[in-house]
């Protein structure tokens, strides 16, 4: 019996290890490329008629020469620093605006019973069903053509913040609902105004949920690619995603810069994700587990 | 205050507010209509002059063309410049620095493209014997400065294009400013309103009859005022249209005389022939001005009826809205709404910012997108009046009605990759294969990770969810690099085992595979984590009990694991179907829909229609169809979820 079990585990390990290799190979490949100091998509130059071993060396995610040249040059010689700055400003502004809008709305949905409450919450849900491209064209016409906000931070920020609202409101409302109402009642008896209660009691108590909301808004803006590529036409206003595509899409292929940039852009996001994934998953499956 | 007093008060208030709303909305509509009319008027003028010159230079040689163009341009100060392009040649130009005739330069490729586009449009219209593509192109980037492009012919064949810069900001030939409106008369509406107030206070009746009477009176007064006002404005609009038409006729006559004097006039000017100068954007004669310059009242009236049909329908809707507002007041709904607003002022204040944001940037664009899908708006005609762009269901007919999915030729079947149903097919295949891969791999790995006593679980888990953590546009670009036909890692592996390298993006199936591989890679961790969570929540004693009862592994999987996974798995699948269906980044960034758009999914296709072909309206219609599909799926999915809940 014990013998069978160990053998099973060996097979399990074989399966798991092969999938793990598949899962991390592209990541290692980008890392190797970013430290290779070169721009081509192949890691090493293969001889004319390569042998099996030489080809195997070619696919190993290890650069031929280690170098941080790509990292330094992407900052100094390319516009990447500027694009990162654009992304950072847009994401931070989106976070601030998104959190403000989501907190106030979620507070009202959680604490007040008013006519139109259910309709409003339903509207938020339905809006999640609108396909991106259907919104893309009108938003392009409204923001860029009518309001003239193409190539500006503001145009992107207001669109990002509003698209993030429904998810944030639903999440925050759920958290606000768990804060006992007694605290507010006693504050009202003590003569506190609604605003005071909201600012002094509810918001501090909801800090963890607000942090998640802020992160979600930030990541929405940080990883968004399509709207940014349409709104930001001039190279100086690119956000990091648009810039990264600029390195390898279309006419140029500077894979080294792309890899270095990708590593810089992904590191914070991946770290945060790995930290927060359990909350995300519990949020996603909350509806299904009874 | 008794009930009757109350009613009287809300009747007066309701009457005032509903009239205000109706008059304001109607005025807004008329303003919009007038500015549309103004736009149409000046563009019609420009088109007329361009047509005239195009007819004058048809069938002439190069020198004569140059001479005629410059002669006419000198006579009319509104014509700022004219160029004529035929094939790769700049045939004539009134700008000295152009030094026509000469070859087109590299930076003038746009002109060549425009000429080609208009030629194709003409041929399409001829070939299909319907008028579908506009052959007159208008650009008005600054108000009043119009650039018109029309085709010109030689021996009845398309010879090239004539582009005229026409300035309508100066004084008109006919002199008068037809669009300076006379002040509106509000006397009658105001008198009626006062009369109603008076009548209301004078009547002394039994309370019950009074109630009905008050309601009826209020409604009657409202309708009278609204209809009177709208009729008045409609008449004014008709006067404006007539005057505008007469102004065009005057322009026509003046220009025709000049052409006549120079001997360039290419059309007869008798009463029976058609006026070929004054056309719509398909170069069909409008028929509003006869060739001798006379204007017929009958055709005018018919034209105005046709033109104002849309407006009248909107005005009707506005009247209905006003009446509804009034009824709300009369039956007390308004009072209740105000009370609610007042009572819940706090709540509404807190909701307002987010709600306004959503209305302006989510719901309005949505409605605007749907409206857009009923027009033929492109980058090139967005300057046109809205009514001229309205084409009804044509976009939807073109998308859904085009069933030429493939062609049978001698060499076999050729698929039409631009067809909607092909793209739909690809999207469905894309969604099904991705979700299947995600669920299968996720399930396998989750089962493996759920094995008791397995070493290194935590490490496996973290490494296996890594693909989910990386921004998906980066993943897509990385895989694009790995599929590189010459240096890509995947072809290296193939060659390592003695196989031929594959040109991944050149074949329909291999290109489809690149997308599926990439998306499979980034989507299995989600499924794995969800299933793992569900597996861990299944109580161990259930398996033990089953084992005691003699159930083998397969039976335990079939009768315990799968049924208990169901409530978690179904919502996760439902969710990932929508995600995959809308997965723009992977297709767009990995294969870009290659080869020849064969691997486009619906939303990348819509994007390309909008931002590579600049057919905004067509793309909006395309997206509306996508929305409908998702909506049907949404309804269907709620049914499924409900069905599984009852298990």
PDB file of N, CA and C in Angstrom, chain B residues 11-24 218 222 318 321-327 329:
ATOM      1  N   UNK B  11     -51.636  71.937  -9.902  1.00  0.00           N
ATOM      2  CA  UNK B  11     -51.948  72.099 -11.319  1.00  0.00           C
ATOM      3  C   UNK B  11     -51.186  73.283 -11.895  1.00  0.00           C
ATOM      4  N   UNK B  12     -51.202  74.402 -11.172  1.00  0.00           N
ATOM      5  CA  UNK B  12     -50.505  75.590 -11.660  1.00  0.00           C
ATOM      6  C   UNK B  12     -49.004  75.332 -11.749  1.00  0.00           C
ATOM      7  N   UNK B  13     -48.474  74.742 -10.682  1.00  0.00           N
ATOM      8  CA  UNK B  13     -47.037  74.461 -10.659  1.00  0.00           C
ATOM      9  C   UNK B  13     -46.672  73.492 -11.776  1.00  0.00           C
ATOM     10  N   UNK B  14     -47.481  72.433 -11.894  1.00  0.00           N
ATOM     11  CA  UNK B  14     -47.208  71.415 -12.910  1.00  0.00           C
ATOM     12  C   UNK B  14     -47.297  71.999 -14.304  1.00  0.00           C
ATOM     13  N   UNK B  15     -48.323  72.846 -14.510  1.00  0.00           N
ATOM     14  CA  UNK B  15     -48.486  73.473 -15.820  1.00  0.00           C
ATOM     15  C   UNK B  15     -47.252  74.300 -16.155  1.00  0.00           C
ATOM     16  N   UNK B  16     -46.824  75.098 -15.197  1.00  0.00           N
ATOM     17  CA  UNK B  16     -45.669  75.964 -15.436  1.00  0.00           C
ATOM     18  C   UNK B  16     -44.436  75.122 -15.757  1.00  0.00           C
ATOM     19  N   UNK B  17     -44.208  74.101 -14.955  1.00  0.00           N
ATOM     20  CA  UNK B  17     -42.985  73.315 -15.153  1.00  0.00           C
ATOM     21  C   UNK B  17     -43.035  72.517 -16.451  1.00  0.00           C
ATOM     22  N   UNK B  18     -44.198  71.897 -16.730  1.00  0.00           N
ATOM     23  CA  UNK B  18     -44.257  71.085 -17.945  1.00  0.00           C
ATOM     24  C   UNK B  18     -44.139  71.962 -19.182  1.00  0.00           C
ATOM     25  N   UNK B  19     -44.753  73.148 -19.133  1.00  0.00           N
ATOM     26  CA  UNK B  19     -44.627  74.048 -20.289  1.00  0.00           C
ATOM     27  C   UNK B  19     -43.181  74.474 -20.459  1.00  0.00           C
ATOM     28  N   UNK B  20     -42.558  74.793 -19.333  1.00  0.00           N
ATOM     29  CA  UNK B  20     -41.156  75.200 -19.390  1.00  0.00           C
ATOM     30  C   UNK B  20     -40.298  74.113 -20.025  1.00  0.00           C
ATOM     31  N   UNK B  21     -40.488  72.883 -19.562  1.00  0.00           N
ATOM     32  CA  UNK B  21     -39.692  71.768 -20.095  1.00  0.00           C
ATOM     33  C   UNK B  21     -39.945  71.600 -21.581  1.00  0.00           C
ATOM     34  N   UNK B  22     -41.236  71.609 -21.955  1.00  0.00           N
ATOM     35  CA  UNK B  22     -41.579  71.379 -23.355  1.00  0.00           C
ATOM     36  C   UNK B  22     -41.019  72.471 -24.257  1.00  0.00           C
ATOM     37  N   UNK B  23     -41.217  73.736 -23.825  1.00  0.00           N
ATOM     38  CA  UNK B  23     -40.731  74.828 -24.667  1.00  0.00           C
ATOM     39  C   UNK B  23     -39.210  74.807 -24.755  1.00  0.00           C
ATOM     40  N   UNK B  24     -38.567  74.533 -23.617  1.00  0.00           N
ATOM     41  CA  UNK B  24     -37.102  74.537 -23.624  1.00  0.00           C
ATOM     42  C   UNK B  24     -36.570  73.430 -24.535  1.00  0.00           C
ATOM     43  N   UNK B 218     -56.052  71.925 -17.258  1.00  0.00           N
ATOM     44  CA  UNK B 218     -54.580  72.028 -17.247  1.00  0.00           C
ATOM     45  C   UNK B 218     -53.991  71.326 -18.467  1.00  0.00           C
ATOM     46  N   UNK B 222     -52.032  73.076 -21.577  1.00  0.00           N
ATOM     47  CA  UNK B 222     -50.669  72.627 -21.887  1.00  0.00           C
ATOM     48  C   UNK B 222     -50.550  72.282 -23.368  1.00  0.00           C
ATOM     49  N   UNK B 318     -41.528  64.980 -27.262  1.00  0.00           N
ATOM     50  CA  UNK B 318     -41.351  66.018 -26.238  1.00  0.00           C
ATOM     51  C   UNK B 318     -42.701  66.391 -25.636  1.00  0.00           C
ATOM     52  N   UNK B 321     -43.703  63.809 -23.228  1.00  0.00           N
ATOM     53  CA  UNK B 321     -42.920  63.940 -22.000  1.00  0.00           C
ATOM     54  C   UNK B 321     -43.504  65.035 -21.119  1.00  0.00           C
ATOM     55  N   UNK B 322     -43.796  66.205 -21.746  1.00  0.00           N
ATOM     56  CA  UNK B 322     -44.369  67.323 -21.004  1.00  0.00           C
ATOM     57  C   UNK B 322     -45.680  66.919 -20.364  1.00  0.00           C
ATOM     58  N   UNK B 323     -46.539  66.243 -21.152  1.00  0.00           N
ATOM     59  CA  UNK B 323     -47.840  65.812 -20.631  1.00  0.00           C
ATOM     60  C   UNK B 323     -47.650  64.867 -19.450  1.00  0.00           C
ATOM     61  N   UNK B 324     -46.649  63.979 -19.581  1.00  0.00           N
ATOM     62  CA  UNK B 324     -46.391  63.036 -18.493  1.00  0.00           C
ATOM     63  C   UNK B 324     -45.991  63.779 -17.224  1.00  0.00           C
ATOM     64  N   UNK B 325     -45.147  64.798 -17.391  1.00  0.00           N
ATOM     65  CA  UNK B 325     -44.730  65.591 -16.222  1.00  0.00           C
ATOM     66  C   UNK B 325     -45.943  66.247 -15.580  1.00  0.00           C
ATOM     67  N   UNK B 326     -46.806  66.807 -16.436  1.00  0.00           N
ATOM     68  CA  UNK B 326     -48.003  67.474 -15.933  1.00  0.00           C
ATOM     69  C   UNK B 326     -48.884  66.479 -15.163  1.00  0.00           C
ATOM     70  N   UNK B 327     -49.078  65.297 -15.741  1.00  0.00           N
ATOM     71  CA  UNK B 327     -49.910  64.289 -15.082  1.00  0.00           C
ATOM     72  C   UNK B 327     -49.305  63.874 -13.746  1.00  0.00           C
ATOM     73  N   UNK B 329     -47.739  65.761 -11.763  1.00  0.00           N
ATOM     74  CA  UNK B 329     -48.114  66.783 -10.787  1.00  0.00           C
ATOM     75  C   UNK B 329     -49.574  66.631 -10.400  1.00  0.00           C
TER      76      UNK B 329
END
